[in-house]
């Protein structure tokens, strides 16, 4: 079988996981040929694990320049995702970027622009949760029109508990300079991507964000956001790292009923008659359309990281469509940036697309004023 | 059995229901002796139903002045609740006020002040949902300390669907002048009372409120509110009349876990070790306290309106403590007023207690500018 020769930049937690999967043959159309890390201990660890079978570089630049690799998986801290993404594309490499695509949209716009200059190169982003049959099915119910036009969204995604010790592991964690954000940027990218993938992008957002409320960190750890969508629908997004046990409950209301995703199952409360049609014809004061409670089956396997990498390599080898085109990485990030931007402007409405320059400037201000 | 002689002011939907229950003997310690209504048709209907057995008055004032009645149940439109409450107290009558206690807190403060002048008179408010064993049990779990200190509250209470025809029934419905509010004032008083009864009063509120978004009305029909409590806990309250089927899901997080009330059942996700203790000792990055999923039993009967009236009469006859002292009616109303006040001030934070005069002035402004 033809295989893509892949290099991983960053042999930290996630880089290690991907390397392990690849060297175990879990992605049949991909072969790991190189690793780069600036930390000698991590390089040593890579050499001990894989010996002569792969090249180990001490800088990202060397790996990017190497003719050994056709494709690069970027597993370094968030700020560097677009930096190495752009460098890789300029060096003719296919690019897979870990989530989030970057820290601020201005930076990711530049990555997307570079990608547009290289239509011959494949550019993906690691939103592995899009391979979850649960969310694929919810999206299918929405896009097929079964739910009718969306009227309200509500995601309580508070099951990201992190103790103080998590933040104390590394000095760059949960700092403006090191990570550029907290729960929205580190834990939530998957949820924010799925939210927009299923329900679409809102037209504006307002928020109430708490910074260092529950943990000794300077970034956000508790978030309430209200969304307004182009069609007039509204929504609410709640997240934190402080709730144990947290909740993961996505509710989407539409003209034909309500979908609730919780405990790994989908319940569709389906109206026999649409809400709008009922409202238009009903003459009786209090009453509502007949509603059926339906347990929705899902099918397929949650292939996760390996599924995304397999698809990425299929795109390189055979021109297969990407499950998550890299250009889409900016969408969830824009939600995250907009939530902060509203909070930094007293919770007022922020329209999307956001003012990317303003966000960049305010973030730099946070970095300059950091006490961490 | 000794019985309280009760008069009902207002023989509309709810007055009729109470009269029916009382004349069917469902409140053994209470006898209905009089009804007042300004509408001759309703008086006629009362005469036809009950004949000579009770006095029928054409004004509230006559009933209030009548020596036939010891206690008065006020079942007229919201604005008049405090008006007749005060008049009744001044005439030496015990008072039961339908929910809400009034439309704005300034008016209800006056009612409460009048009640304080008459400690010999019993003053109750019809928050019948406080007799629901479900909410009694949740409150007991919170107040007994089982949940630990509250950290987050979240009530999605969107199961108040009303079609346009509901609002078209009467010209006073859903107008600033006629009702003084929409979903918060007509449908939500029970929820707002239970919310504060169980979780306590917040110290400040900010909101996003939509007026006439879903129906041809001038008042609110879609509400998002964020609460902050004195101990630093936060919360979210979402309500509407537009969702079918709506949701009624109350989630309360505390240092010892999470309570979820939905589908008439209580699930307590109980931590073996408190969240704060775990956070202080845990050294491992990602991990959380052991959690037990517990189905909480409830006991007792949901006695509802009859239970509240029975208790009211017991208080009159035997000095029994009230389940819902009238003075507490102002609390849920203050939440409702604060949510509007924030919305009228661009969604900024509004501290509690609210500025009652400001609210009154802004409400008068709404009434003057009404196009209904």
XYZ file of C-alpha atoms in Angstrom:
744
model
C 0.000 0.000 0.000
C 1.161 3.459 -0.849
C 1.880 5.434 2.304
C 2.299 9.056 3.168
C 5.623 9.874 4.808
C 4.714 11.948 7.850
C 6.790 14.017 10.259
C 5.562 15.123 13.675
C 6.690 18.451 15.093
C 6.451 18.385 18.887
C 6.895 15.167 20.858
C 4.804 16.235 23.857
C 1.639 14.552 25.126
C -0.327 14.647 21.887
C 2.671 14.173 19.571
C 3.617 11.074 21.553
C 0.070 9.702 21.258
C -0.002 10.174 17.506
C 3.452 8.623 17.096
C 2.359 5.614 19.112
C -0.746 5.119 16.974
C 1.187 5.531 13.729
C 4.008 3.176 14.686
C 1.429 0.605 15.822
C 0.015 0.596 12.279
C -3.305 2.130 13.269
C -3.230 4.399 10.224
C -2.420 1.987 7.379
C -1.815 4.635 4.720
C 0.648 6.622 6.817
C 4.194 5.989 7.940
C 5.961 8.051 10.565
C 9.401 9.000 9.254
C 10.526 11.910 11.441
C 10.048 13.705 14.718
C 11.242 17.150 15.744
C 11.457 18.557 19.247
C 13.540 21.356 20.740
C 13.851 19.416 24.009
C 16.749 16.965 24.039
C 14.952 14.762 26.604
C 12.040 14.331 24.257
C 14.328 13.604 21.335
C 16.130 11.021 23.483
C 12.800 9.475 24.360
C 11.885 9.304 20.657
C 15.209 7.679 19.788
C 14.811 5.120 22.562
C 11.316 4.247 21.380
C 11.878 4.129 17.642
C 15.626 3.758 17.140
C 16.964 4.098 13.607
C 13.519 3.782 12.027
C 12.941 7.517 12.012
C 14.817 10.784 11.773
C 14.932 12.963 14.876
C 15.409 16.703 14.397
C 16.172 19.317 17.011
C 14.192 22.072 15.297
C 10.913 22.308 13.461
C 12.708 24.121 10.644
C 14.953 21.117 9.930
C 11.989 18.759 9.731
C 10.078 21.184 7.537
C 13.075 21.439 5.174
C 13.723 17.696 5.118
C 13.050 15.802 1.914
C 12.208 12.754 4.021
C 8.756 14.073 4.830
C 5.796 14.747 2.557
C 3.367 15.754 5.266
C 3.693 17.408 8.647
C 1.598 17.014 11.765
C 1.981 20.083 14.000
C 1.754 19.148 17.688
C 3.431 22.161 19.341
C 1.888 24.859 21.602
C -1.069 26.723 20.099
C 0.691 29.934 19.089
C 3.050 27.997 16.819
C 0.369 26.093 14.885
C -0.038 28.740 12.165
C 3.696 29.561 12.196
C 4.789 26.035 11.285
C 1.689 25.558 9.149
C 2.718 28.465 6.954
C 6.375 27.355 6.906
C 5.354 23.831 5.944
C 3.134 24.981 3.107
C 5.899 27.246 1.824
C 8.174 24.205 1.785
C 5.676 22.178 -0.210
C 4.467 19.975 2.626
C 0.944 18.800 3.331
C -0.160 20.089 6.721
C -2.183 18.672 9.602
C -2.632 21.191 12.422
C -3.586 20.195 15.952
C -6.513 22.040 17.516
C -6.919 24.931 17.967
C -5.830 26.208 14.554
C -4.219 29.105 16.410
C -4.795 31.501 19.272
C -6.246 34.469 17.382
C -8.007 34.656 14.037
C -5.613 37.191 12.505
C -2.895 34.551 12.676
C -5.123 31.812 11.307
C -6.302 34.034 8.461
C -2.670 34.189 7.363
C -2.414 30.409 7.513
C -5.595 30.063 5.453
C -4.279 32.576 2.915
C -1.053 30.635 2.556
C -3.048 27.429 2.077
C -5.069 29.049 -0.711
C -1.805 29.691 -2.557
C -1.081 25.940 -2.536
C -4.130 24.142 -3.848
C -1.894 21.148 -4.595
C -1.196 20.682 -0.873
C -3.602 19.124 1.619
C -4.356 21.201 4.704
C -6.265 19.570 7.555
C -7.053 20.326 11.189
C -7.384 17.742 13.938
C -11.044 18.042 14.889
C -11.283 14.339 15.557
C -14.658 14.649 17.291
C -16.229 15.225 13.885
C -15.724 11.480 13.386
C -18.027 10.763 16.336
C -21.161 9.072 14.893
C -23.223 10.844 17.551
C -22.439 14.348 16.300
C -22.434 13.236 12.669
C -25.989 12.016 13.177
C -27.114 15.192 14.924
C -25.676 17.223 12.080
C -27.463 15.008 9.572
C -30.779 15.529 11.385
C -30.242 19.277 11.231
C -28.920 19.598 7.670
C -31.492 17.183 6.229
C -34.256 19.416 7.542
C -35.721 16.859 9.983
C -35.502 19.392 12.821
C -36.812 22.267 10.706
C -35.261 25.673 10.988
C -33.207 26.034 14.165
C -34.797 28.311 16.764
C -32.585 27.807 19.835
C -29.309 26.144 20.775
C -28.000 25.375 24.212
C -24.793 23.582 25.083
C -23.859 23.040 28.704
C -20.356 21.665 28.321
C -18.949 21.766 31.810
C -17.346 18.316 31.994
C -13.805 19.603 31.581
C -12.807 19.412 35.253
C -9.191 20.367 35.879
C -7.621 20.573 39.330
C -5.041 23.186 40.247
C -2.295 20.597 39.797
C -3.075 20.447 36.077
C -2.197 24.112 35.749
C 0.841 23.796 37.971
C 2.432 21.177 35.666
C 3.927 23.712 33.275
C 4.550 27.446 33.616
C 3.131 28.175 30.137
C -0.247 26.613 30.944
C -3.235 28.893 31.268
C -1.246 32.054 30.623
C -1.909 34.694 27.982
C 1.634 34.373 26.747
C 1.937 30.598 26.850
C -1.491 29.415 25.742
C -3.393 32.576 24.934
C -6.496 31.424 26.774
C -8.010 28.863 29.128
C -11.036 26.616 28.919
C -12.155 28.116 25.595
C -8.802 27.629 23.925
C -7.490 24.443 25.472
C -10.514 22.297 26.343
C -13.325 23.725 24.185
C -12.032 23.834 20.583
C -13.761 20.543 19.762
C -17.065 21.703 21.204
C -16.919 25.096 19.537
C -16.118 23.449 16.212
C -18.952 20.929 16.562
C -21.342 23.653 17.690
C -20.769 25.705 14.528
C -20.503 22.585 12.339
C -23.944 21.447 13.460
C -25.775 24.725 14.114
C -23.907 27.206 11.907
C -22.056 30.377 12.814
C -23.838 33.010 14.903
C -24.023 36.586 13.672
C -23.205 38.037 17.083
C -22.206 36.979 20.582
C -22.296 38.487 24.048
C -20.728 36.925 27.087
C -19.958 36.878 30.760
C -16.504 35.420 31.288
C -14.698 34.817 34.563
C -10.894 34.824 34.665
C -9.061 32.887 37.363
C -12.290 32.489 39.296
C -11.807 28.873 40.335
C -8.076 28.276 39.890
C -4.905 30.277 40.350
C -4.616 31.129 36.655
C -4.929 34.362 34.698
C -7.092 33.106 31.840
C -10.787 32.201 31.635
C -12.145 29.258 33.623
C -15.896 29.976 33.607
C -17.914 31.168 30.630
C -21.507 32.072 29.754
C -22.149 33.155 26.168
C -25.320 34.103 24.342
C -25.471 33.651 20.583
C -27.693 35.193 17.937
C -27.877 33.488 14.560
C -28.564 35.061 11.161
C -32.074 33.542 11.034
C -33.032 35.048 14.413
C -32.400 31.916 16.455
C -30.631 32.376 19.776
C -28.402 30.182 21.869
C -26.480 29.757 25.068
C -23.081 28.199 25.679
C -21.830 27.431 29.165
C -18.440 25.993 30.025
C -16.012 25.685 32.918
C -13.212 23.541 34.324
C -14.560 23.756 37.881
C -17.645 21.525 37.939
C -17.427 17.939 39.132
C -19.165 16.066 37.745
C -19.770 18.407 34.853
C -22.474 18.200 32.235
C -22.328 17.631 28.499
C -25.810 18.375 27.225
C -26.476 19.817 23.793
C -30.035 20.889 23.100
C -31.106 22.137 19.679
C -34.659 23.360 19.154
C -36.193 23.741 15.744
C -39.503 24.272 14.082
C -40.053 20.501 14.119
C -39.096 19.818 17.718
C -36.035 19.393 19.878
C -32.880 17.291 19.811
C -31.118 16.520 23.081
C -27.660 14.952 23.047
C -26.621 13.721 26.471
C -25.049 10.573 27.914
C -23.892 9.488 24.447
C -27.396 9.276 23.085
C -29.648 11.368 20.880
C -33.281 11.933 21.736
C -35.396 13.662 19.119
C -38.651 15.129 20.452
C -40.340 15.378 17.090
C -43.478 17.407 16.440
C -45.997 15.857 14.059
C -46.929 19.368 12.959
C -44.370 22.153 12.810
C -44.393 24.697 15.584
C -45.028 27.561 13.162
C -47.920 25.794 11.413
C -49.491 24.910 14.755
C -49.113 28.460 16.007
C -50.750 29.807 12.866
C -53.807 27.560 12.984
C -54.419 26.760 16.664
C -57.337 28.560 18.290
C -57.543 27.418 21.838
C -55.222 29.387 24.058
C -53.150 26.727 25.766
C -52.097 23.742 23.678
C -49.177 22.466 21.635
C -48.424 20.143 18.729
C -48.344 16.398 19.257
C -44.801 15.350 20.091
C -43.062 12.003 19.645
C -40.076 11.086 21.772
C -37.698 9.226 19.479
C -34.434 7.522 20.333
C -32.222 8.115 17.317
C -29.878 5.294 16.266
C -26.320 6.041 15.254
C -24.072 3.901 13.118
C -20.396 3.660 12.384
C -17.322 3.823 14.560
C -15.770 6.763 16.334
C -12.437 6.617 14.521
C -11.139 9.783 16.194
C -7.502 10.849 15.594
C -6.659 7.840 13.445
C -9.737 8.403 11.295
C -8.765 12.014 10.664
C -5.158 11.056 9.809
C -6.324 8.239 7.535
C -8.617 10.664 5.721
C -5.792 13.245 5.509
C -3.508 10.692 3.863
C -6.298 9.514 1.547
C -6.689 13.126 0.465
C -2.944 13.314 -0.275
C -2.774 9.970 -2.067
C -6.134 9.813 -3.833
C -7.679 13.264 -3.680
C -10.363 12.116 -1.238
C -12.383 14.996 0.292
C -11.242 16.065 3.732
C -13.576 15.466 6.663
C -12.237 18.651 8.248
C -10.689 21.059 5.751
C -8.010 23.128 7.466
C -9.714 26.370 6.492
C -12.559 25.495 8.878
C -10.318 25.651 11.908
C -10.860 29.387 12.095
C -14.582 29.085 12.749
C -14.536 27.647 16.263
C -11.604 29.923 17.079
C -13.655 32.931 15.963
C -16.340 31.913 18.469
C -13.738 31.691 21.205
C -12.207 35.065 20.252
C -15.641 36.700 20.032
C -16.571 35.452 23.507
C -13.417 37.035 24.937
C -13.872 40.204 22.928
C -17.387 40.690 24.287
C -16.169 40.075 27.812
C -13.342 42.619 27.367
C -15.972 45.105 26.198
C -18.272 44.793 29.203
C -20.300 41.944 27.766
C -21.638 43.967 24.859
C -22.577 42.335 21.577
C -19.714 41.464 19.257
C -20.548 40.883 15.586
C -18.977 38.124 13.545
C -16.648 38.104 11.727
C -14.837 39.784 14.590
C -12.360 42.635 14.281
C -9.265 40.433 14.104
C -6.849 43.331 14.557
C -8.630 44.571 17.652
C -8.575 41.093 19.161
C -4.875 40.798 18.437
C -4.178 44.176 20.058
C -6.190 43.394 23.177
C -4.513 40.008 23.508
C -1.081 41.645 23.285
C -2.207 44.014 26.015
C -3.111 41.001 28.189
C 0.294 39.468 27.523
C 2.130 42.685 28.382
C 0.175 43.092 31.612
C 0.506 39.471 32.666
C 1.857 38.847 36.160
C 2.626 35.224 35.372
C -64.803 21.509 62.143
C -64.152 25.191 62.481
C -63.941 26.826 59.082
C -62.593 30.048 57.710
C -65.178 32.132 55.855
C -63.480 33.057 52.580
C -64.402 35.526 49.840
C -62.917 35.409 46.347
C -62.347 38.629 44.432
C -62.308 37.909 40.707
C -64.312 35.075 39.192
C -62.098 34.564 36.137
C -60.199 31.398 35.243
C -58.299 30.968 38.499
C -61.069 32.346 40.750
C -63.465 29.854 39.184
C -61.030 26.990 39.786
C -60.585 27.881 43.442
C -64.360 28.278 43.936
C -64.933 24.874 42.401
C -62.369 23.241 44.692
C -63.740 24.985 47.777
C -67.392 24.180 47.049
C -66.402 20.558 46.383
C -65.058 20.354 49.937
C -61.450 19.940 48.880
C -60.294 22.363 51.565
C -62.050 21.065 54.689
C -61.213 24.015 56.933
C -62.465 26.629 54.493
C -65.912 27.654 53.330
C -66.546 29.919 50.387
C -69.055 32.572 51.429
C -68.723 35.333 48.825
C -67.542 36.201 45.339
C -66.965 39.626 43.812
C -66.600 40.441 40.144
C -67.117 43.671 38.202
C -68.442 41.684 35.228
C -72.184 40.977 35.417
C -71.764 37.853 33.251
C -69.343 36.385 35.737
C -71.582 37.273 38.671
C -74.486 35.639 36.822
C -72.375 32.558 36.290
C -71.496 32.475 40.015
C -75.168 32.805 40.983
C -76.137 30.030 38.603
C -73.480 27.732 40.009
C -73.875 28.415 43.707
C -77.322 30.024 44.117
C -78.163 31.412 47.522
C -75.278 29.705 49.268
C -72.968 32.650 48.783
C -73.040 36.405 48.506
C -72.186 37.910 45.128
C -70.784 41.445 45.063
C -70.266 43.701 42.081
C -67.133 45.357 43.469
C -64.084 44.226 45.381
C -64.676 47.047 47.848
C -68.063 45.648 48.875
C -66.613 42.203 49.506
C -63.686 43.669 51.417
C -66.085 45.667 53.609
C -68.476 42.772 54.161
C -68.688 41.258 57.631
C -69.515 37.924 55.987
C -65.884 37.273 55.129
C -62.876 36.744 57.393
C -60.374 36.048 54.655
C -59.992 37.163 51.076
C -58.456 35.383 48.123
C -57.406 37.896 45.468
C -57.791 36.469 41.958
C -57.863 39.641 39.838
C -55.287 40.905 37.288
C -51.743 41.279 38.620
C -51.683 45.039 39.105
C -54.607 44.834 41.538
C -53.114 42.175 43.809
C -51.373 44.633 46.152
C -54.232 47.150 45.867
C -56.853 44.769 47.225
C -54.316 43.148 49.515
C -53.723 46.474 51.248
C -57.443 47.293 51.319
C -58.235 43.878 52.795
C -55.628 44.198 55.526
C -56.881 47.679 56.375
C -60.341 46.163 56.762
C -59.083 43.476 59.113
C -59.194 40.594 56.642
C -56.717 37.778 56.235
C -55.251 37.886 52.736
C -54.289 35.276 50.169
C -52.777 36.835 47.041
C -52.554 35.024 43.724
C -49.163 34.969 42.038
C -47.397 37.213 41.196
C -47.623 39.328 44.354
C -47.724 42.351 42.041
C -46.152 43.735 38.907
C -43.370 45.856 40.405
C -41.620 45.638 43.748
C -42.433 49.190 44.830
C -46.102 48.212 44.937
C -45.418 44.950 46.748
C -43.188 46.705 49.293
C -46.270 48.743 50.232
C -48.313 45.574 50.596
C -45.634 44.035 52.792
C -45.453 47.192 54.911
C -49.201 47.135 55.427
C -49.001 43.475 56.418
C -46.341 44.269 59.023
C -48.821 46.666 60.640
C -51.263 43.788 61.119
C -49.420 40.911 62.773
C -52.791 39.539 63.845
C -53.775 38.952 60.211
C -52.531 36.094 58.070
C -50.984 37.085 54.741
C -50.214 34.365 52.214
C -49.282 34.121 48.548
C -50.346 31.337 46.200
C -47.032 29.696 45.354
C -48.658 26.285 45.215
C -45.603 24.678 43.590
C -43.843 24.900 46.934
C -46.083 21.979 47.949
C -44.512 19.829 45.208
C -42.543 17.054 46.987
C -39.975 17.214 44.185
C -38.924 20.794 44.900
C -39.333 20.347 48.651
C -36.830 17.506 48.447
C -34.359 19.461 46.316
C -34.539 22.307 48.792
C -33.972 19.893 51.641
C -30.876 18.488 49.905
C -29.522 22.011 49.524
C -30.403 23.410 52.940
C -29.278 20.284 54.809
C -25.817 20.702 53.294
C -25.852 17.437 51.290
C -24.919 19.334 48.121
C -22.327 21.474 49.849
C -22.032 25.125 49.046
C -23.765 25.989 45.769
C -21.374 26.818 42.929
C -23.663 27.010 39.886
C -27.367 27.031 39.071
C -29.013 26.513 35.727
C -32.711 26.393 35.003
C -33.918 25.868 31.460
C -37.629 26.429 31.905
C -38.946 26.701 28.385
C -42.008 24.469 28.633
C -44.483 27.347 28.745
C -45.577 27.156 25.104
C -48.300 29.639 24.215
C -49.709 30.072 20.722
C -50.713 33.461 19.342
C -54.359 32.602 20.050
C -53.611 32.627 23.768
C -52.599 36.273 23.550
C -55.494 37.143 21.277
C -58.060 35.984 23.866
C -58.067 39.222 25.831
C -56.809 42.703 24.945
C -55.091 43.133 28.328
C -52.919 40.048 27.887
C -49.202 40.519 27.343
C -49.405 44.316 27.474
C -47.449 46.645 29.747
C -50.657 48.258 30.876
C -52.755 45.130 31.298
C -50.281 42.600 32.688
C -47.071 44.528 33.115
C -44.987 41.765 31.558
C -44.989 38.502 29.648
C -43.423 35.125 30.282
C -41.589 36.354 33.398
C -44.699 37.787 34.987
C -47.442 35.444 33.863
C -45.866 32.011 33.412
C -42.644 32.197 35.463
C -43.578 33.422 38.935
C -43.632 29.859 40.290
C -40.230 29.047 38.823
C -38.655 32.294 39.980
C -40.041 31.729 43.479
C -38.794 28.131 43.596
C -35.418 29.170 42.187
C -34.815 31.653 45.001
C -36.479 29.409 47.599
C -34.059 26.597 46.774
C -30.898 28.462 45.731
C -31.247 31.810 47.498
C -31.364 35.312 46.086
C -28.610 36.439 43.716
C -26.671 39.612 44.435
C -26.801 40.774 40.820
C -28.327 39.855 37.480
C -27.645 40.623 33.843
C -29.888 39.599 30.993
C -30.708 39.407 27.326
C -34.462 39.745 26.894
C -36.453 39.635 23.664
C -39.770 41.456 23.442
C -42.420 40.297 20.971
C -39.858 38.114 19.231
C -42.068 35.088 18.696
C -45.607 36.442 19.079
C -47.430 39.631 18.225
C -47.119 41.034 21.748
C -45.213 43.960 23.239
C -43.813 42.225 26.322
C -41.026 39.676 26.792
C -41.339 36.205 25.286
C -37.716 35.014 25.345
C -35.257 35.484 28.197
C -31.652 34.653 29.067
C -30.441 35.781 32.483
C -27.141 35.333 34.277
C -27.081 35.403 38.062
C -24.293 36.037 40.543
C -24.837 34.944 44.137
C -23.340 36.452 47.292
C -21.001 33.458 47.763
C -19.569 33.826 44.251
C -21.707 31.128 42.648
C -23.157 31.925 39.234
C -26.254 30.803 37.397
C -28.241 30.914 34.211
C -31.997 31.125 33.706
C -33.591 30.570 30.305
C -37.289 30.852 29.549
C -39.655 31.351 26.633
C -43.198 30.662 25.430
C -42.047 29.679 21.937
C -40.434 26.251 22.315
C -42.392 23.084 21.628
C -41.734 20.815 23.328
C -39.982 22.960 25.894
C -37.607 21.845 28.607
C -37.867 21.957 32.379
C -34.422 21.098 33.662
C -33.013 22.498 36.878
C -29.349 21.809 37.547
C -27.688 22.845 40.779
C -23.974 22.269 41.264
C -22.333 22.350 44.640
C -19.117 21.431 46.321
C -20.469 17.906 46.847
C -21.773 17.262 43.342
C -24.727 18.066 41.157
C -28.490 17.791 41.396
C -30.520 17.522 38.214
C -34.310 17.834 38.340
C -35.941 16.784 35.090
C -38.895 14.621 34.051
C -40.302 14.741 37.589
C -37.282 13.071 39.090
C -34.228 14.086 41.058
C -30.792 12.699 40.266
C -28.010 13.542 42.679
C -24.513 13.042 41.282
C -22.788 12.909 44.634
C -19.044 13.238 45.111
C -17.494 11.021 47.780
C -14.955 13.742 48.402
C -15.828 17.417 48.068
C -14.685 19.210 44.963
C -12.660 21.722 46.978
C -10.920 19.039 49.066
C -10.086 17.054 45.947
C -8.738 20.118 44.187
C -6.545 20.930 47.175
C -4.950 17.485 47.479
C -4.963 15.998 43.974
C -1.590 15.896 42.213
C -2.091 14.329 38.862
C -3.251 16.801 36.309
C -6.421 15.298 34.922
C -8.709 13.512 37.377
C -11.806 14.114 39.457
C -13.472 12.888 42.635
C -15.380 9.613 42.643
C -19.009 10.302 41.840
C -22.135 8.309 42.691
C -25.269 8.667 40.596
C -28.168 8.548 43.036
C -31.888 8.532 42.314
C -33.414 10.526 45.125
C -36.790 9.378 46.489
C -39.512 11.878 47.242
C -42.418 11.432 49.586
C -45.725 13.096 50.206
C -48.412 14.426 47.914
C -48.416 17.451 45.686
C -51.338 19.205 47.363
C -50.995 22.334 45.226
C -53.630 25.101 45.520
C -55.761 23.211 48.029
C -52.731 22.508 50.197
C -51.801 26.189 50.273
C -55.372 27.232 51.125
C -55.650 24.549 53.815
C -52.404 25.783 55.363
C -53.587 29.410 55.108
C -56.772 28.540 56.996
C -54.822 26.496 59.569
C -52.679 29.575 60.141
C -55.828 31.649 60.717
C -57.539 29.099 62.950
C -54.609 27.583 64.833
C -51.591 29.802 64.271
C -49.878 27.176 62.095
C -46.797 28.465 60.268
C -47.406 29.470 56.672
C -45.777 27.404 53.932
C -45.465 30.577 51.875
C -45.543 33.754 53.966
C -46.947 36.611 51.871
C -43.856 38.710 52.448
C -41.871 36.254 50.325
C -43.882 37.054 47.211
C -41.610 39.989 46.523
C -38.517 37.826 46.051
C -39.390 36.117 42.769
C -40.878 39.393 41.548
C -37.601 41.148 42.311
C -35.823 38.627 40.066
C -38.307 39.300 37.294
C -37.988 43.089 37.705
C -34.183 42.863 37.814
C -34.097 40.846 34.585
C -36.152 43.550 32.835
C -34.132 46.339 34.391
C -30.880 44.866 33.103
C -32.370 44.431 29.661
C -33.591 48.049 29.645
C -30.045 49.097 30.531
C -28.299 47.263 27.688
C -27.857 44.039 29.590
C -25.603 45.558 32.232
C -25.447 44.157 35.756
C -28.293 45.129 38.068
C -27.705 44.729 41.791
C -30.336 43.404 44.154
C -32.309 44.769 45.877
C -33.193 46.684 42.726
C -33.951 50.386 42.532
C -37.718 50.013 42.913
C -38.460 53.628 41.976
C -36.400 53.390 38.797
C -38.190 50.205 37.801
C -41.546 51.841 38.418
C -40.580 54.868 36.312
C -39.322 52.770 33.410
C -42.442 50.616 33.513
C -44.640 53.725 33.375
C -42.609 54.833 30.377
C -43.356 51.492 28.682
C -47.050 51.911 29.426
C -47.136 55.462 28.059
C -45.344 54.411 24.868
C -47.415 51.284 24.325
C -49.034 50.912 20.925
C -51.427 48.247 22.189
